[in-house]
PDB file of C-alpha atoms in Angstrom:
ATOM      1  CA  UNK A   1     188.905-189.692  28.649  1.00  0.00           C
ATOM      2  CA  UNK A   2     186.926-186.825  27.751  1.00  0.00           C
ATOM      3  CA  UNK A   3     186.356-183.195  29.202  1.00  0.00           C
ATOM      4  CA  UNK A   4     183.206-181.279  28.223  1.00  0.00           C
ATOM      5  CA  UNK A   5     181.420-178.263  29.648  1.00  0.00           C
ATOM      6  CA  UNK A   6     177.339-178.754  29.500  1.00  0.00           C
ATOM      7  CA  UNK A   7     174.579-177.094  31.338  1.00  0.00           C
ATOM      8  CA  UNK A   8     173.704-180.213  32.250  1.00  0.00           C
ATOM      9  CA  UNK A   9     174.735-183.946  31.400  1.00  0.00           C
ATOM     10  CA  UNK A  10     174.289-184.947  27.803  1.00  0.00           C
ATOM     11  CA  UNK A  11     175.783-188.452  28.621  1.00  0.00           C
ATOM     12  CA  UNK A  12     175.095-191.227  30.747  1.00  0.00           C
ATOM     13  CA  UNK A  13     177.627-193.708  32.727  1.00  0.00           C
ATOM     14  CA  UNK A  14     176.938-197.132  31.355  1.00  0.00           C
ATOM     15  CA  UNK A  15     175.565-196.726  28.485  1.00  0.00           C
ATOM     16  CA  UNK A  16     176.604-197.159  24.855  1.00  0.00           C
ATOM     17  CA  UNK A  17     176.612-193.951  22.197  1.00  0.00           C
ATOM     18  CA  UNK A  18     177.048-194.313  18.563  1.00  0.00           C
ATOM     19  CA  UNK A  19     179.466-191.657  16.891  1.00  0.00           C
ATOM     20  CA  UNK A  20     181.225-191.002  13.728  1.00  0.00           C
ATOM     21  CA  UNK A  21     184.009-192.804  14.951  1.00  0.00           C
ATOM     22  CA  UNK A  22     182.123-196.027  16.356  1.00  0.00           C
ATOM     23  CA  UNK A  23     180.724-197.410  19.061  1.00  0.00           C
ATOM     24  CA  UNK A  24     181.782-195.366  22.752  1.00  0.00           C
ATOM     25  CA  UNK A  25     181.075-196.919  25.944  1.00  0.00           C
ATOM     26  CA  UNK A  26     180.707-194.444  29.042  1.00  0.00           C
ATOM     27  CA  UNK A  27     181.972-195.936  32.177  1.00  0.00           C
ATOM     28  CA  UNK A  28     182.188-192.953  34.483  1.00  0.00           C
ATOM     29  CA  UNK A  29     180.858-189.241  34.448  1.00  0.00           C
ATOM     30  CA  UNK A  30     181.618-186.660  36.991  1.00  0.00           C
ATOM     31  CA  UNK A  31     181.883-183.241  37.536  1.00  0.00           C
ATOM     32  CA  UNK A  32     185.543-181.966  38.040  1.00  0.00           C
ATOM     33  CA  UNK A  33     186.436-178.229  39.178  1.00  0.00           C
ATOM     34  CA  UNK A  34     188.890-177.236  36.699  1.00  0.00           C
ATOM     35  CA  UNK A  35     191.448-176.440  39.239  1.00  0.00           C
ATOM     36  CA  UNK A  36     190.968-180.758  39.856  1.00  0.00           C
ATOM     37  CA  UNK A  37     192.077-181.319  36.056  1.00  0.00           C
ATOM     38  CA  UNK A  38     195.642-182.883  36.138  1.00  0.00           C
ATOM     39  CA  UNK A  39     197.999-182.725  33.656  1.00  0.00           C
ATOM     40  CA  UNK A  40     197.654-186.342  33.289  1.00  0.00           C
ATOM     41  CA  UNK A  41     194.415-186.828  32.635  1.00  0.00           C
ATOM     42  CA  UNK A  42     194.830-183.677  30.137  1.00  0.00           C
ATOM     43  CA  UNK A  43     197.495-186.351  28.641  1.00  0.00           C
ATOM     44  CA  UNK A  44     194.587-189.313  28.821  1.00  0.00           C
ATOM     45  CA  UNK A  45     192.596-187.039  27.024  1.00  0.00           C
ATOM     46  CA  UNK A  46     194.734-186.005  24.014  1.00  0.00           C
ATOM     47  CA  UNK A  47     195.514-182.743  25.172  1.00  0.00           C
ATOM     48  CA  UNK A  48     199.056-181.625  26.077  1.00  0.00           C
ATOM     49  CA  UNK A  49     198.346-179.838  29.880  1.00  0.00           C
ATOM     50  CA  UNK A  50     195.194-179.261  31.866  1.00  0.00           C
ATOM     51  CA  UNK A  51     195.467-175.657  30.713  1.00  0.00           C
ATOM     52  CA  UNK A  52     194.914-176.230  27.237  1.00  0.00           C
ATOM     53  CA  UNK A  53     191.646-178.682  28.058  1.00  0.00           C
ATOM     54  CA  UNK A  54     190.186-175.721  30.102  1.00  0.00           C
ATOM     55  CA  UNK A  55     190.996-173.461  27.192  1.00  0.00           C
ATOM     56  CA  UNK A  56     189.346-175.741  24.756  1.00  0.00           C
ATOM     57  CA  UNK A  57     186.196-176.191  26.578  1.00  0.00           C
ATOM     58  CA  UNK A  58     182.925-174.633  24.528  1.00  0.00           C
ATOM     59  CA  UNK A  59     179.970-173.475  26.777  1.00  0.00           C
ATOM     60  CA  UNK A  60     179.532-171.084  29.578  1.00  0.00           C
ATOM     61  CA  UNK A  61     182.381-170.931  32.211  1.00  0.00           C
ATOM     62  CA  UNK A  62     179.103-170.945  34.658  1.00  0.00           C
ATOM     63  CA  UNK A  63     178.152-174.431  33.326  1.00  0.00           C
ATOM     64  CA  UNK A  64     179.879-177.782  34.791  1.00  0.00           C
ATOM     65  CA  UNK A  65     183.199-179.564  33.637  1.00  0.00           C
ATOM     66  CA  UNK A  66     182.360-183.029  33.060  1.00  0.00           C
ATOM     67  CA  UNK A  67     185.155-185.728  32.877  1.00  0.00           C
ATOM     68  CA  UNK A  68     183.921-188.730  30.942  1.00  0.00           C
ATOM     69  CA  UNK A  69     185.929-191.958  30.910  1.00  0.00           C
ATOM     70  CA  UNK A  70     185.521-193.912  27.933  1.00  0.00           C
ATOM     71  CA  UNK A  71     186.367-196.843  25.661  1.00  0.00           C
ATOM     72  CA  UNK A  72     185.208-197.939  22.243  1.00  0.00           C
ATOM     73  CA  UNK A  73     183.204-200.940  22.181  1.00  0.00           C
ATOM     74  CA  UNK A  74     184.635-203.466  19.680  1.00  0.00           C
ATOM     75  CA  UNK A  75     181.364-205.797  19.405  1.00  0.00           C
ATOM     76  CA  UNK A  76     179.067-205.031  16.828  1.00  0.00           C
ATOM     77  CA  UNK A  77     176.459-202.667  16.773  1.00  0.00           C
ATOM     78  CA  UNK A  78     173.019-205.230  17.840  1.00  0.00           C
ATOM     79  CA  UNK A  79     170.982-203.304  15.008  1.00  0.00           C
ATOM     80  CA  UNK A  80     173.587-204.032  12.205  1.00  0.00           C
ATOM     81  CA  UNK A  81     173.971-207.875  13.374  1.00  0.00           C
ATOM     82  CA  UNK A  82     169.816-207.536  14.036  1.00  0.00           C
ATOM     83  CA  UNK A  83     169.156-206.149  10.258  1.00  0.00           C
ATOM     84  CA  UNK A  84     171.604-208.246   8.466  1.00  0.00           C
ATOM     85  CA  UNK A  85     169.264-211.432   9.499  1.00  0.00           C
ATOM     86  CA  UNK A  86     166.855-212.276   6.881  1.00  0.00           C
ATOM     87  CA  UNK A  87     165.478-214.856   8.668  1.00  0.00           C
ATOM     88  CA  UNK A  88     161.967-214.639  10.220  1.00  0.00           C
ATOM     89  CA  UNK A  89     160.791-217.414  12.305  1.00  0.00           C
ATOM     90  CA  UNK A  90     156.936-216.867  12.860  1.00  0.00           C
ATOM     91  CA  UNK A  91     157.224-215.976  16.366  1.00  0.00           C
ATOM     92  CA  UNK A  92     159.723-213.229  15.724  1.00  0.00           C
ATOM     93  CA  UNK A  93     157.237-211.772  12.780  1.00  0.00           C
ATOM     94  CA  UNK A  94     154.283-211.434  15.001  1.00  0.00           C
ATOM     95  CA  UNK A  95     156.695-209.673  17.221  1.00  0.00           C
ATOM     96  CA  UNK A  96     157.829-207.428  14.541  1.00  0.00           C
ATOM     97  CA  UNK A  97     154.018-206.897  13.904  1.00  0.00           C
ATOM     98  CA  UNK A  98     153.234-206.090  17.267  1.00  0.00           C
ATOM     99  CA  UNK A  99     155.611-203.985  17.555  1.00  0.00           C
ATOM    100  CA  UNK A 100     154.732-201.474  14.159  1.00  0.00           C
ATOM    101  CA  UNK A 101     150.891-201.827  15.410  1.00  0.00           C
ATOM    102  CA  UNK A 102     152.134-200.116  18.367  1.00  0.00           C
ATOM    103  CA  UNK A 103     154.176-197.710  16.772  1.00  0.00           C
ATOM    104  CA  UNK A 104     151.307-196.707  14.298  1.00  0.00           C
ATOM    105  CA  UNK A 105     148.647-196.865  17.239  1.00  0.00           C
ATOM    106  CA  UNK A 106     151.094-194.039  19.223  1.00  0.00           C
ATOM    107  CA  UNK A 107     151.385-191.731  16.797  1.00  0.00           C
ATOM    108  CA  UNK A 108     149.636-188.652  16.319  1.00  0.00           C
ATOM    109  CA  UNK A 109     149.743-188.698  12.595  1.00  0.00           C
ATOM    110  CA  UNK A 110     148.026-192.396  12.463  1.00  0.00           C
ATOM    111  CA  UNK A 111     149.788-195.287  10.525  1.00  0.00           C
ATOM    112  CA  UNK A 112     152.969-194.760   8.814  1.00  0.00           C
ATOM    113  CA  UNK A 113     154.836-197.913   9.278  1.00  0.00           C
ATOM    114  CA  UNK A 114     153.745-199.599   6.069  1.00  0.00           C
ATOM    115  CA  UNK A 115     153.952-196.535   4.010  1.00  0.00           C
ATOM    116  CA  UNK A 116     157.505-195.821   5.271  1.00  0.00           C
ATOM    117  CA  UNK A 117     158.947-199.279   4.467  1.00  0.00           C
ATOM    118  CA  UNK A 118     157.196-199.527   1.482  1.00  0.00           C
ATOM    119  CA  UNK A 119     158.391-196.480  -0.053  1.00  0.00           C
ATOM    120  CA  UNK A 120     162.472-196.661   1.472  1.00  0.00           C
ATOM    121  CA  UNK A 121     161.675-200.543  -0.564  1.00  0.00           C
ATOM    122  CA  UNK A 122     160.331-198.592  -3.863  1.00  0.00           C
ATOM    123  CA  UNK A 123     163.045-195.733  -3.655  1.00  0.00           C
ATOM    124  CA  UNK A 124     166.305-196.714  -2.111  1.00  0.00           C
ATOM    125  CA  UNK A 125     169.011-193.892  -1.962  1.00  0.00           C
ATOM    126  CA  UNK A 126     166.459-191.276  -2.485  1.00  0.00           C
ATOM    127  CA  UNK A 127     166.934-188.227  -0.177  1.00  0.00           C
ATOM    128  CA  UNK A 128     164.754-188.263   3.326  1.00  0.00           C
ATOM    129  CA  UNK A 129     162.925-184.653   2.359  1.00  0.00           C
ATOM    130  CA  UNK A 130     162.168-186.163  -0.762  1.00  0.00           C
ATOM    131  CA  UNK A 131     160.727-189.081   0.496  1.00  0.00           C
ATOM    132  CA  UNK A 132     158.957-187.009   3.241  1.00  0.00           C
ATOM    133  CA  UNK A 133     157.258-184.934   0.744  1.00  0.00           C
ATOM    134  CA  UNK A 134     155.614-187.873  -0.985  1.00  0.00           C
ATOM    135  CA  UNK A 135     154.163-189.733   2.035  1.00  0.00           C
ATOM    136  CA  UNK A 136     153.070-185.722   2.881  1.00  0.00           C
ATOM    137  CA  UNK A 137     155.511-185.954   6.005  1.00  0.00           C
ATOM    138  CA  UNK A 138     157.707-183.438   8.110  1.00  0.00           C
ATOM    139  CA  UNK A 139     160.915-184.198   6.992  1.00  0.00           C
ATOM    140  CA  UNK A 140     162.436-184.285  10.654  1.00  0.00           C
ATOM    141  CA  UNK A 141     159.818-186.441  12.049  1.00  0.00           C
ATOM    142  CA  UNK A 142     160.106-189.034   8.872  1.00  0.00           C
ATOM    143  CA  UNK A 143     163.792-189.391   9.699  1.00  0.00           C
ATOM    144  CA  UNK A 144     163.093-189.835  13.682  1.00  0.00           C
ATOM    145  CA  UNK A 145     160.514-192.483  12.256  1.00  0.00           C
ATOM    146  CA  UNK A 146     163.290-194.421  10.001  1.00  0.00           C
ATOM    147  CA  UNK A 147     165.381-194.773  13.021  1.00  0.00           C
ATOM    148  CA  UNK A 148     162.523-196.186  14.518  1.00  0.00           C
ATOM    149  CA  UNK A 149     162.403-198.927  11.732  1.00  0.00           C
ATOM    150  CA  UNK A 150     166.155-198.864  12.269  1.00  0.00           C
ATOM    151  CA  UNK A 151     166.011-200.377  15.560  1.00  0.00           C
ATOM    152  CA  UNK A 152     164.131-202.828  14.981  1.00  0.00           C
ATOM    153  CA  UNK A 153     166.787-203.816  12.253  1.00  0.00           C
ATOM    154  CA  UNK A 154     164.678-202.803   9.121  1.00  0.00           C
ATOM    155  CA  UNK A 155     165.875-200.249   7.580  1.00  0.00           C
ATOM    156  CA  UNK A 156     169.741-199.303   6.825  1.00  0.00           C
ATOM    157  CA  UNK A 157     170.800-195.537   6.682  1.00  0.00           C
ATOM    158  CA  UNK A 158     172.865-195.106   3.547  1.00  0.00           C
ATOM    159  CA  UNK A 159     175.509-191.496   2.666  1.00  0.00           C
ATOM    160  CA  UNK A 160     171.915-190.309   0.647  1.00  0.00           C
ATOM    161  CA  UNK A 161     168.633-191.743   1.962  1.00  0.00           C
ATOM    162  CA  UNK A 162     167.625-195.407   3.309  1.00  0.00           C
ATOM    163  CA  UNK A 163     167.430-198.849   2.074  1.00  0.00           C
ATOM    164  CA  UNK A 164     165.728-201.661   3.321  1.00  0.00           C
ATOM    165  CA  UNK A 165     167.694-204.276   5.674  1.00  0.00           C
ATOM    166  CA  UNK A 166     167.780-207.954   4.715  1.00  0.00           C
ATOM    167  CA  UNK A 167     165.280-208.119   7.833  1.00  0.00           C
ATOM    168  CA  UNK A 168     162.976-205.560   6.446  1.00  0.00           C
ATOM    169  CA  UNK A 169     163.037-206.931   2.524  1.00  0.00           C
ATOM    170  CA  UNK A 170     162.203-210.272   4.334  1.00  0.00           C
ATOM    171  CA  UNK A 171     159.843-208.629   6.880  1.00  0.00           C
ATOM    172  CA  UNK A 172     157.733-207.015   3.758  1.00  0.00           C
ATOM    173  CA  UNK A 173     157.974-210.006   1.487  1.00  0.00           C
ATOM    174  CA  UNK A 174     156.334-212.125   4.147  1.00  0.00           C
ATOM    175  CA  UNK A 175     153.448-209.743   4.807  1.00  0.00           C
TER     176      UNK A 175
END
């Protein structure tokens, strides 16, 4: 269990949130009066009383208390399982290359796709600003753009920079 004060809710019931600690399942969020906080679910929550939760929450005392019930999620994550696979049937590359056309056709820069695998392929472990500034990129939206690639199992964040997945070495090899 979880208690958080936000202005409005930065998490939704049923899904599935990556953290530094793993995978974190949401089952239930509501909105709790602090008054409604009990002792045991202080106690659920790590937290010796309901008084020290309250006095722990960050934010505005005008914003909501939300109680989040939670679980790590022991499966996993689809992407790692998805990028480890360095097998690609035909049918699954022409979905793959469906998929980057439409990715390069929505964005406002034109193609990067290509260049972005290509280079992560050339330069593994090489900072993301670095690698921004040689495809002439904004270094925030190059790194929204590798989790992009991520998704679609091709790319693998590293502690410094990228490196291509099984999935995307096989991916680029084939095209």
């Amino acid at each position: 269990m979880l208690f958080r004060r936000w202005a409005r809710p930065q998490a939704t019931a049923g899904k599935v949130y990556r953290t530094a600690l793993g995978r974190v399942a949401v089952d239930e969020v509501d909105v709790v009066r602090p008054g409604d906080i009990t002792d045991a679910d202080a106690a659920r929550a790590g937290y010796g009383s309901a008084d020290e939760v309250l006095a722990d929450l960050r934010g505005r005392e005008s914003d909501p208390i939300y109680r989040l019930r939670i679980r790590f999620v022991e499966e996993p994550d689809p992407r790692d399982v998805l990028a480890a696979t360095a097998d690609l049937p035909d049918d699954e590359r022409r979905r793959l290359d469906e998929k980057l056309a439409r990715l390069d056709r929505s964005s406002p820069t034109g193609p990067w796709t290509d260049a972005t695998l290509r280079i992560i392929g050339r330069r593994p472990a090489v900072r993301a600003g670095d690698l921004a500034e040689e495809l002439g990129q904004d270094q925030v939206k190059f790194k929204v753009d590798v989790r992009r690639l991520k998704n679609l199992g091709l790319t693998i964040s590293l502690g410094t920079g990228y490196e291509l997945s099984p999935r995307g070495r096989a991916y680029l090899a084939g095209g």
